[in-house]
XYZ file of C-alpha atoms in Angstrom:
675
model
C 0.000 0.000 0.000
C 1.291 3.408 -0.932
C 1.901 6.071 1.683
C -1.011 8.488 1.457
C -1.574 11.934 3.029
C -4.243 10.335 5.204
C -1.734 7.853 6.637
C 0.785 10.651 7.234
C -1.891 12.629 9.068
C -2.812 9.585 11.145
C 0.827 9.073 12.192
C 1.243 12.766 13.070
C -1.942 12.680 15.155
C -0.789 9.567 17.014
C 2.592 11.167 17.744
C 0.924 14.267 19.143
C -1.479 12.254 21.307
C 1.309 10.084 22.721
C 3.680 13.022 23.287
C 0.979 14.913 25.177
C 0.026 11.870 27.238
C 3.680 11.175 28.078
C 4.326 14.780 29.113
C 1.373 15.062 31.494
C 2.085 11.597 32.928
C 5.846 11.819 33.515
C 6.356 15.571 33.986
C 3.044 16.847 35.371
C 2.157 13.571 37.148
C -1.429 13.962 35.933
C -2.431 11.061 33.647
C -5.034 11.824 30.979
C -5.522 8.326 29.590
C -5.517 4.731 30.767
C -2.360 2.672 30.244
C -4.293 0.316 27.987
C -5.353 3.215 25.765
C -1.790 4.534 25.596
C -0.490 1.067 24.734
C -3.071 0.696 21.968
C -2.185 4.059 20.396
C 1.532 3.281 20.740
C 1.062 -0.060 18.963
C -0.878 1.660 16.150
C 1.977 4.116 15.608
C 4.539 1.319 15.868
C 2.714 -0.711 13.217
C 2.456 2.282 10.876
C 6.174 3.014 11.221
C 7.026 -0.645 10.640
C 5.024 -0.609 7.419
C 6.206 2.862 6.375
C 9.698 3.490 7.851
C 9.748 6.914 6.203
C 7.148 7.999 8.793
C 9.663 7.618 11.614
C 10.739 10.987 13.038
C 13.411 11.702 15.680
C 10.721 12.883 18.117
C 8.462 9.853 17.688
C 7.649 8.153 21.028
C 8.716 4.852 19.462
C 12.294 6.158 19.206
C 12.813 6.443 22.957
C 14.378 2.975 23.123
C 17.182 2.182 20.691
C 16.785 -0.794 18.379
C 20.364 -1.970 18.855
C 23.052 -1.802 21.523
C 25.841 0.708 20.984
C 29.250 -0.782 20.272
C 30.976 2.069 22.078
C 30.540 5.702 23.126
C 32.364 8.436 21.278
C 33.955 11.379 23.063
C 32.529 14.702 21.873
C 33.333 18.278 22.790
C 30.610 20.184 24.612
C 29.190 23.169 22.756
C 29.223 24.993 26.092
C 31.568 23.700 28.850
C 30.120 22.155 31.998
C 31.916 23.626 34.981
C 31.964 21.937 38.366
C 30.980 23.902 41.472
C 33.046 25.119 44.380
C 31.893 23.600 47.684
C 31.067 25.247 50.998
C 30.407 23.203 54.139
C 29.169 25.823 56.596
C 27.784 29.360 56.846
C 31.248 30.888 57.333
C 32.487 29.474 54.028
C 29.285 30.641 52.343
C 29.854 34.184 53.661
C 33.455 34.124 52.389
C 32.148 33.187 48.938
C 29.782 36.169 48.938
C 32.589 38.512 49.976
C 34.812 37.071 47.277
C 32.386 37.570 44.380
C 31.551 41.076 45.535
C 35.260 42.008 45.450
C 35.315 41.082 41.767
C 32.876 43.877 40.904
C 33.674 47.584 40.633
C 30.269 48.364 42.047
C 28.140 46.064 44.159
C 24.497 46.237 43.051
C 22.053 47.670 45.569
C 19.725 44.745 45.142
C 20.519 41.197 44.108
C 18.908 37.822 44.665
C 20.022 34.215 44.918
C 18.288 31.165 43.492
C 18.517 28.110 45.715
C 18.008 24.656 44.196
C 18.417 21.245 45.779
C 21.621 19.580 44.625
C 20.472 16.281 43.158
C 22.830 13.374 43.746
C 22.892 11.975 40.224
C 24.810 12.337 36.994
C 25.093 15.610 35.059
C 24.203 15.501 31.371
C 24.129 17.994 28.519
C 21.344 18.112 25.923
C 21.342 19.818 22.524
C 18.161 20.677 20.619
C 18.139 21.915 17.036
C 14.918 23.467 15.756
C 13.209 22.007 18.811
C 14.331 18.375 18.251
C 16.712 16.520 20.583
C 19.833 15.773 18.527
C 22.481 15.003 21.141
C 22.892 13.963 24.756
C 26.266 13.662 26.466
C 27.756 12.880 29.857
C 29.584 15.640 31.704
C 32.978 13.958 31.283
C 35.703 16.414 32.221
C 33.439 19.383 31.527
C 35.069 20.127 28.173
C 34.192 16.847 26.487
C 31.903 13.959 27.397
C 30.591 10.731 25.952
C 27.788 10.904 23.406
C 24.905 8.815 24.811
C 21.917 10.144 22.857
C 20.362 6.712 22.413
C 20.276 6.224 26.189
C 19.107 9.772 26.899
C 16.031 9.164 24.744
C 14.822 6.487 27.154
C 14.323 9.051 29.950
C 10.645 9.974 29.819
C 11.057 13.392 31.463
C 13.399 14.521 28.688
C 11.299 15.752 25.747
C 12.291 14.519 22.316
C 10.643 17.678 20.978
C 10.372 20.999 22.808
C 6.878 22.295 23.539
C 7.453 25.466 21.535
C 5.583 26.609 18.428
C 8.621 28.504 17.141
C 11.727 26.952 18.711
C 15.140 28.662 18.500
C 17.754 27.215 16.097
C 19.672 25.713 19.002
C 19.007 25.202 22.694
C 21.487 23.786 25.215
C 20.032 22.313 28.398
C 21.912 21.041 31.432
C 20.487 18.899 34.172
C 20.818 15.883 36.412
C 19.835 12.325 35.565
C 19.001 10.375 38.702
C 17.364 7.221 40.007
C 14.364 7.645 42.316
C 14.925 5.830 45.602
C 12.168 3.259 45.089
C 13.553 2.385 41.654
C 17.087 2.153 43.049
C 15.972 -0.209 45.814
C 14.058 -2.344 43.312
C 17.119 -2.602 41.043
C 19.317 -3.688 43.929
C 16.754 -6.283 45.017
C 16.820 -7.742 41.514
C 20.620 -7.653 41.403
C 20.796 -9.364 44.772
C 18.455 -12.133 43.591
C 20.501 -12.629 40.426
C 23.794 -12.714 42.319
C 25.126 -9.456 40.868
C 27.085 -6.903 42.882
C 24.827 -4.260 44.424
C 25.077 -0.605 43.492
C 26.518 1.370 46.397
C 24.303 4.424 45.890
C 21.862 5.999 43.406
C 24.551 8.281 41.992
C 26.804 5.410 40.939
C 23.800 3.486 39.653
C 22.675 6.449 37.524
C 26.151 6.979 36.074
C 26.534 3.269 35.330
C 23.103 3.103 33.752
C 23.809 6.013 31.396
C 26.877 4.170 30.097
C 25.057 0.911 29.353
C 25.621 -0.113 25.740
C 22.094 -1.521 25.497
C 19.509 1.256 25.750
C 16.802 -1.279 26.555
C 18.540 -1.862 29.908
C 18.616 1.917 30.443
C 14.877 2.103 29.762
C 14.163 -0.700 32.241
C 15.960 1.192 35.022
C 13.593 4.187 34.748
C 15.991 7.103 35.126
C 14.492 10.509 35.826
C 15.780 14.003 35.012
C 15.646 17.496 36.476
C 16.629 20.366 34.154
C 18.411 23.334 35.788
C 20.350 25.323 33.179
C 19.216 26.824 29.887
C 21.319 28.325 27.101
C 19.394 29.686 24.127
C 21.759 30.177 21.194
C 21.240 32.908 18.555
C 18.199 34.419 20.229
C 19.735 37.211 22.281
C 16.855 39.644 21.803
C 14.463 37.230 23.542
C 16.940 35.630 25.942
C 15.894 35.093 29.539
C 17.638 37.460 31.928
C 17.787 35.407 35.135
C 18.176 31.890 36.471
C 14.679 32.007 37.972
C 13.131 32.889 34.611
C 15.178 30.217 32.847
C 13.746 27.558 35.178
C 10.259 28.772 34.306
C 11.060 28.661 30.585
C 12.461 25.139 30.926
C 9.099 24.096 32.362
C 7.304 25.692 29.424
C 9.556 23.765 27.047
C 8.357 20.505 28.580
C 11.103 19.709 31.104
C 10.686 18.543 34.667
C 12.145 21.222 36.951
C 12.570 20.614 40.671
C 9.685 22.392 42.425
C 11.625 22.780 45.688
C 13.461 25.922 44.619
C 13.457 29.338 46.229
C 14.321 32.923 45.348
C 16.270 34.410 48.288
C 17.090 38.044 49.036
C 20.014 37.393 51.394
C 22.412 34.773 52.714
C 20.232 34.543 55.807
C 17.364 33.331 53.629
C 19.740 30.938 51.842
C 20.790 29.449 55.194
C 17.160 29.130 56.287
C 16.392 27.228 53.072
C 19.462 25.037 53.609
C 18.465 24.246 57.206
C 14.866 23.562 56.194
C 15.934 20.856 53.743
C 18.551 19.311 56.027
C 15.661 17.479 57.665
C 13.151 17.704 54.794
C 15.422 15.914 52.310
C 14.996 12.671 54.255
C 11.392 12.498 53.017
C 12.222 13.167 49.363
C 11.890 10.332 46.802
C 15.437 11.034 45.540
C 18.861 11.749 47.024
C 20.158 15.263 47.569
C 23.493 16.078 49.185
C 23.304 19.866 49.400
C 21.962 23.111 47.972
C 23.181 24.922 44.863
C 23.248 28.690 45.316
C 23.376 30.889 42.187
C 23.288 34.601 41.638
C 19.989 35.097 39.878
C 20.873 37.940 37.489
C 22.459 36.737 34.241
C 24.174 40.105 33.770
C 25.946 39.680 37.107
C 26.905 36.134 36.153
C 28.410 37.425 32.919
C 30.411 40.119 34.727
C 31.807 37.657 37.276
C 32.673 34.904 34.805
C 34.695 31.842 35.792
C 37.895 30.781 37.468
C 39.796 28.012 35.707
C 37.588 25.508 37.576
C 34.379 27.099 38.847
C 31.819 29.789 38.058
C 32.347 32.692 40.476
C 28.595 33.264 40.690
C 27.571 29.844 42.069
C 28.492 27.532 44.928
C 27.326 24.210 46.368
C 26.534 24.298 50.080
C 26.956 20.654 51.102
C 25.357 18.724 53.923
C 27.925 16.947 56.100
C 28.304 13.241 55.432
C 26.760 11.226 58.239
C 29.230 8.708 59.523
C 29.230 6.571 62.626
C 31.641 4.191 64.350
C 30.616 0.654 65.197
C 32.215 -2.738 65.859
C 32.313 -5.677 63.459
C 30.805 -8.734 65.147
C 31.066 -11.102 62.179
C 31.769 -11.303 58.458
C 29.397 -13.490 56.455
C 28.810 -14.182 52.776
C 25.627 -14.283 50.693
C 25.175 -16.410 47.567
C 23.184 -14.890 44.694
C 21.400 -16.523 41.730
C 24.475 -16.553 39.530
C 26.536 -17.864 42.421
C 28.192 -14.520 43.205
C 29.618 -14.575 46.739
C 29.113 -11.195 48.431
C 30.767 -10.596 51.833
C 28.835 -8.611 54.448
C 29.962 -7.083 57.722
C 27.606 -7.812 60.633
C 27.959 -4.984 63.164
C 26.696 -3.752 66.466
C 23.478 -1.840 65.648
C 23.968 1.878 65.076
C 21.645 4.736 64.119
C 22.546 6.211 60.754
C 20.558 8.665 58.618
C 17.397 7.872 60.540
C 17.637 4.080 60.320
C 19.147 1.292 62.397
C 22.055 -0.292 60.551
C 23.419 -3.743 61.387
C 24.967 -4.857 58.096
C 27.177 -3.261 55.485
C 28.367 -4.611 52.166
C 32.056 -5.356 51.709
C 31.581 -5.886 47.945
C 34.293 -8.480 47.226
C 37.607 -9.958 48.348
C 39.596 -7.071 46.830
C 37.712 -4.575 48.989
C 38.261 -6.743 52.084
C 42.000 -6.846 51.377
C 42.072 -3.085 50.794
C 40.381 -2.389 54.151
C 42.147 -5.234 55.987
C 38.891 -5.571 57.905
C 38.684 -8.156 60.692
C 36.100 -9.403 63.166
C 36.414 -7.201 66.259
C 37.542 -4.113 64.334
C 36.054 -0.687 65.006
C 34.975 0.731 61.669
C 33.437 3.902 60.301
C 30.306 3.360 58.237
C 28.548 5.930 56.103
C 25.106 6.445 54.684
C 25.015 10.053 53.526
C 24.144 10.078 49.881
C 24.356 6.320 50.299
C 21.384 3.983 50.479
C 23.437 0.866 51.148
C 25.610 1.303 54.247
C 29.249 0.734 53.481
C 32.405 0.528 55.524
C 34.451 3.650 54.826
C 37.549 2.790 56.839
C 38.917 0.691 59.661
C 40.412 2.237 62.830
C 43.464 -0.031 63.342
C 44.522 1.741 66.546
C 41.385 0.328 68.220
C 41.918 -3.201 66.930
C 41.904 -5.838 69.706
C 44.883 -8.135 69.952
C 44.672 -11.577 68.411
C 42.559 -10.664 65.405
C 43.303 -12.410 62.131
C 42.783 -11.249 58.537
C 39.530 -12.453 57.019
C 39.793 -15.039 54.248
C 37.054 -15.606 51.689
C 35.706 -19.180 51.790
C 36.991 -21.661 49.217
C 33.849 -23.820 49.384
C 30.281 -22.632 48.870
C 28.615 -22.222 52.298
C 25.368 -23.619 50.867
C 26.403 -26.634 48.766
C 30.101 -27.130 49.556
C 31.113 -26.880 45.884
C 34.532 -25.421 45.169
C 34.276 -21.677 44.560
C 35.814 -20.105 41.479
C 37.180 -16.611 40.937
C 37.459 -16.049 37.166
C 40.603 -14.342 35.956
C 40.355 -10.534 35.777
C 37.229 -10.518 37.972
C 36.780 -9.371 41.538
C 33.764 -11.584 42.269
C 34.079 -15.125 43.648
C 31.361 -17.518 42.473
C 29.701 -20.879 43.038
C 29.084 -22.512 39.649
C 26.852 -25.365 40.863
C 23.373 -24.558 39.536
C 21.803 -26.959 42.062
C 23.121 -24.900 44.977
C 20.134 -24.166 47.291
C 20.955 -20.472 47.432
C 20.833 -20.287 43.649
C 17.658 -22.355 43.314
C 15.009 -19.687 43.831
C 16.572 -17.269 41.360
C 17.110 -20.126 38.907
C 13.427 -21.053 38.954
C 12.358 -17.447 38.440
C 14.812 -17.095 35.544
C 13.726 -20.438 34.031
C 10.095 -19.287 34.006
C 10.857 -15.816 32.601
C 9.454 -14.607 29.299
C 12.625 -15.026 27.212
C 13.323 -18.460 28.651
C 10.571 -21.079 29.150
C 7.844 -18.421 29.533
C 5.838 -20.192 32.247
C 2.929 -17.881 32.964
C 1.957 -17.651 36.619
C 5.273 -18.867 38.022
C 6.696 -15.795 39.737
C 8.773 -15.148 42.825
C 5.982 -15.795 45.337
C 5.158 -19.226 43.911
C 8.854 -20.113 43.585
C 9.406 -19.354 47.277
C 6.387 -21.430 48.284
C 7.532 -24.377 46.176
C 10.991 -24.307 47.758
C 9.774 -23.745 51.329
C 7.426 -26.727 50.994
C 10.217 -28.923 49.598
C 8.355 -29.515 46.348
C 11.264 -28.581 44.069
C 15.000 -29.035 44.318
C 15.747 -28.077 40.718
C 13.881 -26.704 37.709
C 13.392 -30.318 36.555
C 11.138 -30.912 39.566
C 8.656 -28.371 38.191
C 7.610 -30.941 35.604
C 6.583 -33.551 38.171
C 4.382 -31.214 40.215
C 0.730 -32.216 40.541
C -2.384 -30.076 40.731
C -2.978 -31.311 44.292
C 0.516 -30.302 45.441
C 0.224 -26.776 44.034
C -3.361 -26.314 45.233
C -2.224 -27.066 48.778
C 0.053 -24.008 48.793
C -0.951 -20.798 50.541
C -3.443 -18.720 48.505
C -3.425 -21.241 45.648
C -6.749 -22.831 44.648
C -7.437 -25.737 42.311
C -8.144 -23.507 39.321
C -4.850 -21.608 39.689
C -3.016 -24.890 40.178
C -4.534 -26.326 36.987
C -3.401 -23.274 35.002
C 0.127 -23.462 36.359
C 0.493 -27.189 35.694
C -0.736 -26.629 32.154
C 1.718 -23.747 31.616
C 4.593 -25.873 32.916
C 3.634 -28.734 30.591
C 3.399 -26.412 27.580
C 6.899 -25.086 28.281
C 8.283 -28.486 27.240
C 7.695 -27.380 23.650
C 10.074 -24.429 23.879
C 13.079 -24.389 21.552
C 16.598 -25.493 22.457
C 17.910 -21.919 22.507
C 15.267 -20.872 25.069
C 16.108 -23.890 27.219
C 19.817 -23.087 27.034
C 19.122 -19.483 28.032
C 16.841 -20.678 30.836
C 19.661 -22.721 32.380
C 21.169 -19.415 33.501
C 24.714 -20.041 32.326
C 26.705 -16.914 33.073
C 27.100 -14.513 30.127
C 24.697 -16.563 27.966
C 21.838 -14.269 27.008
C 18.967 -15.118 24.691
C 20.883 -14.005 21.586
C 24.040 -15.911 22.499
C 21.943 -18.999 23.239
C 20.504 -18.834 19.738
C 23.971 -18.497 18.209
C 25.290 -21.434 20.236
C 22.426 -23.751 19.302
C 22.917 -22.962 15.623
C 26.538 -24.121 15.845
C 25.912 -26.934 18.345
C 22.425 -28.252 17.523
C 22.320 -30.768 20.399
C 23.313 -30.631 24.047
C 25.659 -33.552 23.375
C 27.489 -31.545 20.729
C 27.798 -28.556 23.050
C 28.886 -30.651 26.032
C 31.653 -32.376 24.093
C 32.882 -29.206 22.351
C 36.328 -27.884 23.208
C 36.833 -24.398 24.544
C 38.536 -23.454 21.259
C 35.599 -24.623 19.124
C 33.089 -22.708 21.241
C 35.195 -19.546 21.165
C 35.548 -19.879 17.387
C 31.793 -19.388 16.875
C 31.093 -15.981 15.384
C 29.593 -13.747 18.106
C 30.879 -15.856 21.028
C 33.833 -14.360 22.852
C 36.332 -15.758 25.310
C 34.255 -15.031 28.435
C 31.140 -16.753 27.109
C 33.109 -19.721 25.780
C 34.901 -20.229 29.102
C 31.655 -19.988 31.052
C 29.854 -22.537 28.847
C 32.852 -24.877 28.716
C 33.075 -24.972 32.534
C 29.322 -25.178 33.171
C 28.621 -28.277 31.070
C 31.401 -30.152 32.901
C 29.946 -29.751 36.406
C 28.446 -33.110 37.458
C 25.330 -31.583 39.028
C 24.670 -29.628 35.835
C 24.998 -32.822 33.788
C 22.481 -34.482 36.103
C 20.091 -31.536 35.674
C 20.203 -31.850 31.891
C 19.507 -35.583 32.151
C 16.532 -34.933 34.445
C 15.081 -32.338 32.082
C 15.440 -34.704 29.149
C 13.711 -37.439 31.146
C 10.649 -35.251 31.759
C 10.394 -34.429 28.067
C 12.402 -31.327 27.183
C 14.200 -31.405 23.825
C 17.822 -30.269 23.954
C 17.950 -30.291 20.184
C 17.676 -27.526 17.612
C 14.756 -27.678 15.192
C 15.624 -29.634 12.084
C 15.208 -28.021 8.690
C 11.881 -29.114 7.258
C 13.138 -29.850 3.762
C 14.101 -32.961 1.817
C 17.781 -33.374 1.104
C 18.590 -30.009 2.647
C 22.275 -30.760 2.909
C 24.238 -28.012 4.577
C 22.611 -24.750 5.637
C 22.596 -22.271 2.770
C 23.515 -19.249 4.891
C 25.775 -20.975 7.423
C 28.190 -18.422 8.965
C 26.799 -15.627 6.765
C 25.951 -12.267 8.280
C 23.063 -10.118 6.992
C 21.871 -6.573 7.573
C 18.329 -5.613 6.510
C 17.570 -2.066 5.390
C 14.580 -0.320 3.880
C 11.025 -1.596 3.337
C 10.816 -5.068 1.803
C 8.096 -5.606 -0.868
C 6.212 -8.472 0.799
C 8.104 -9.617 3.885
C 8.181 -7.942 7.259
C 11.648 -7.612 8.773
C 10.949 -10.227 11.435
C 9.822 -12.683 8.761
C 12.959 -12.129 6.705
C 15.116 -12.430 9.811
C 13.539 -15.760 10.761
C 14.084 -17.114 7.224
C 17.756 -16.177 7.257
C 18.313 -17.584 10.745
C 16.447 -20.788 9.845
C 19.008 -21.390 7.122
C 22.028 -20.754 9.309
C 22.547 -17.016 8.863
C 22.773 -14.196 11.369
C 21.018 -10.835 11.174
C 22.774 -7.860 12.758
C 21.829 -4.206 13.045
C 24.872 -2.428 11.647
C 27.102 -2.707 8.592
C 30.727 -3.747 9.097
C 33.523 -5.450 7.196
C 32.188 -8.769 8.505
C 28.756 -8.277 6.877
C 28.242 -10.678 3.959
C 24.943 -9.390 2.539
C 22.772 -6.290 2.694
C 19.121 -7.305 2.198
C 17.860 -4.254 0.365
C 14.352 -2.789 0.398
C 12.902 0.563 -0.650
C 14.155 3.776 1.010
C 17.280 2.113 2.439
C 18.916 5.126 4.083
C 22.582 5.446 5.089
C 23.284 1.707 5.412
C 23.316 1.347 1.625
C 26.056 3.953 1.227
C 28.163 2.322 3.926
C 27.664 -1.116 2.364
C 28.778 0.174 -1.025
C 31.835 1.779 0.536
C 32.806 -1.502 2.241
C 32.003 -3.631 -0.797
C 29.208 -5.583 0.915
C 27.089 -7.644 -1.492
C 23.496 -6.545 -1.974
C 20.521 -8.891 -2.146
C 16.876 -8.155 -2.941
C 13.904 -9.901 -1.360
C 13.217 -11.589 -4.716
C 16.782 -12.947 -4.819
C 16.493 -14.173 -1.224
C 13.278 -16.064 -1.930
C 14.704 -17.494 -5.148
C 17.768 -18.861 -3.311
C 15.552 -20.519 -0.707
C 13.477 -22.216 -3.441
C 16.475 -23.984 -4.937
């Protein structure tokens, strides 16, 4: 079907509806439509753009999540430098700052004001808009240059892809803070703890790490938020805002979320009152703040004062003191996560810290333990200012009792007694026995997840009940559960039990790659599982493969190969595979449904699809290629064998021609597969 004006109008209307709904939901916190309605409109726009790729615009809501992981981040120079702020830690230092900036002026103005804003404990980012459209997002870096992370920035719902201006300036530069709300941060750490990953120490580190994820889908899942606080309008001097207060108001009009807890102050006394007010009030906020940013409001004064080689003279950060407390280490224990990660924890005499009673603090890994030289009986300083997870800051060796001995990480798993492994170049020690009781709950949840066996109704609550009632000791035991056993569990009736048993039985039909992914082998994601099962179509072939042959598979690196090679040689893992085969799961890739197929036509061939194909949807073409041994990637490189070419191909065609990549039409593809 040809692209008609009516279809264009429909797409534009859908974009406007979704942009408006997103703005009032994420920025104004005032939903105007049900989630189901939003999802339906989003799917309509998504379908239109899939059928007519030329309808896709940079500000389309569908472009918030990137379609492919970035291979790396490029360093780019900021259009306007991002200066750090000088710090003050008390009212005397704040007064010295005021005296200092006033000395820089020939004449002190009779009246001036300060703008006070909460200093958000996150990660500074710079945004560039051209003609109202977001074209670039970067990290702060060293202030002069940062990493270009536009694809990740687009996942943050409180950052508009298009400014809410009828006549936007040619270029707008916005600065602000990306941060993780506390409830989101806690949820992420709970998930990481269950999966055996190292916990984030604080929301700031988590936000910074999230922004540098190569896969923007992971960034989207972590639900970063953003407060805008600086506005630079380029080439619009006659209409430029004249003060920081007005710029915050204009940022709101443009569609940004601006922190509402700001204040215009007429004196340092008012600044200090604001600072003292939020010293207690910040404990109730849904995000972390570690101080107050104080700025001279008048832009003309800012311009006159300028910058030192490090800081703006017209702004300062008044910081809250870090809350630290001494306590005594009573014990050092270790926790075992889903992936077998062994995380040491200090168990301490209870102490009040930042309004909560703290008894445990993470020690991260054996390297951190060695660095601290922490021992049972030591007096330590722990901190929780700007920190959600209490951590040991330092040990006080002068108070160490005699006879203490350095702590040694265990060599055997405390849960299953398997030998622990610390992979080369890693700080984390791990148990690699998948039948380890501590790993079991997370393994069941992972096994039942959507990208693995997709067992509907089997979530964390049911997994815990099954384990607590000794009904399962491995994922294989799921397949011997009866309706009566499940119905006997707390808050589980016969009807729910019937549905779950049916879902478990249906999961036996899942493909080999999903089963391999479901086993939870470290580093083996759903894509890698598919690649592995194409090269090793049976579990026997994979189990007997050498490390070198696994590593040689295109797309499988050294880490993945080593992990798989070790996993299939653990006796308990071998027994698990045997049990799963006994209950009816097929550890065998689907055979090609074709007489005398011989070898796979596209074995070891790499494809990139571009443009709109005449009859096939991209997913259909991808499945055909993969069925015949090929791989479909998102970007052109020297390793690409074929470019599957449709209408309106875009920049990939030019790059393919430059690299000499062969081109193939849909007609040619279908003709090859008929032979």
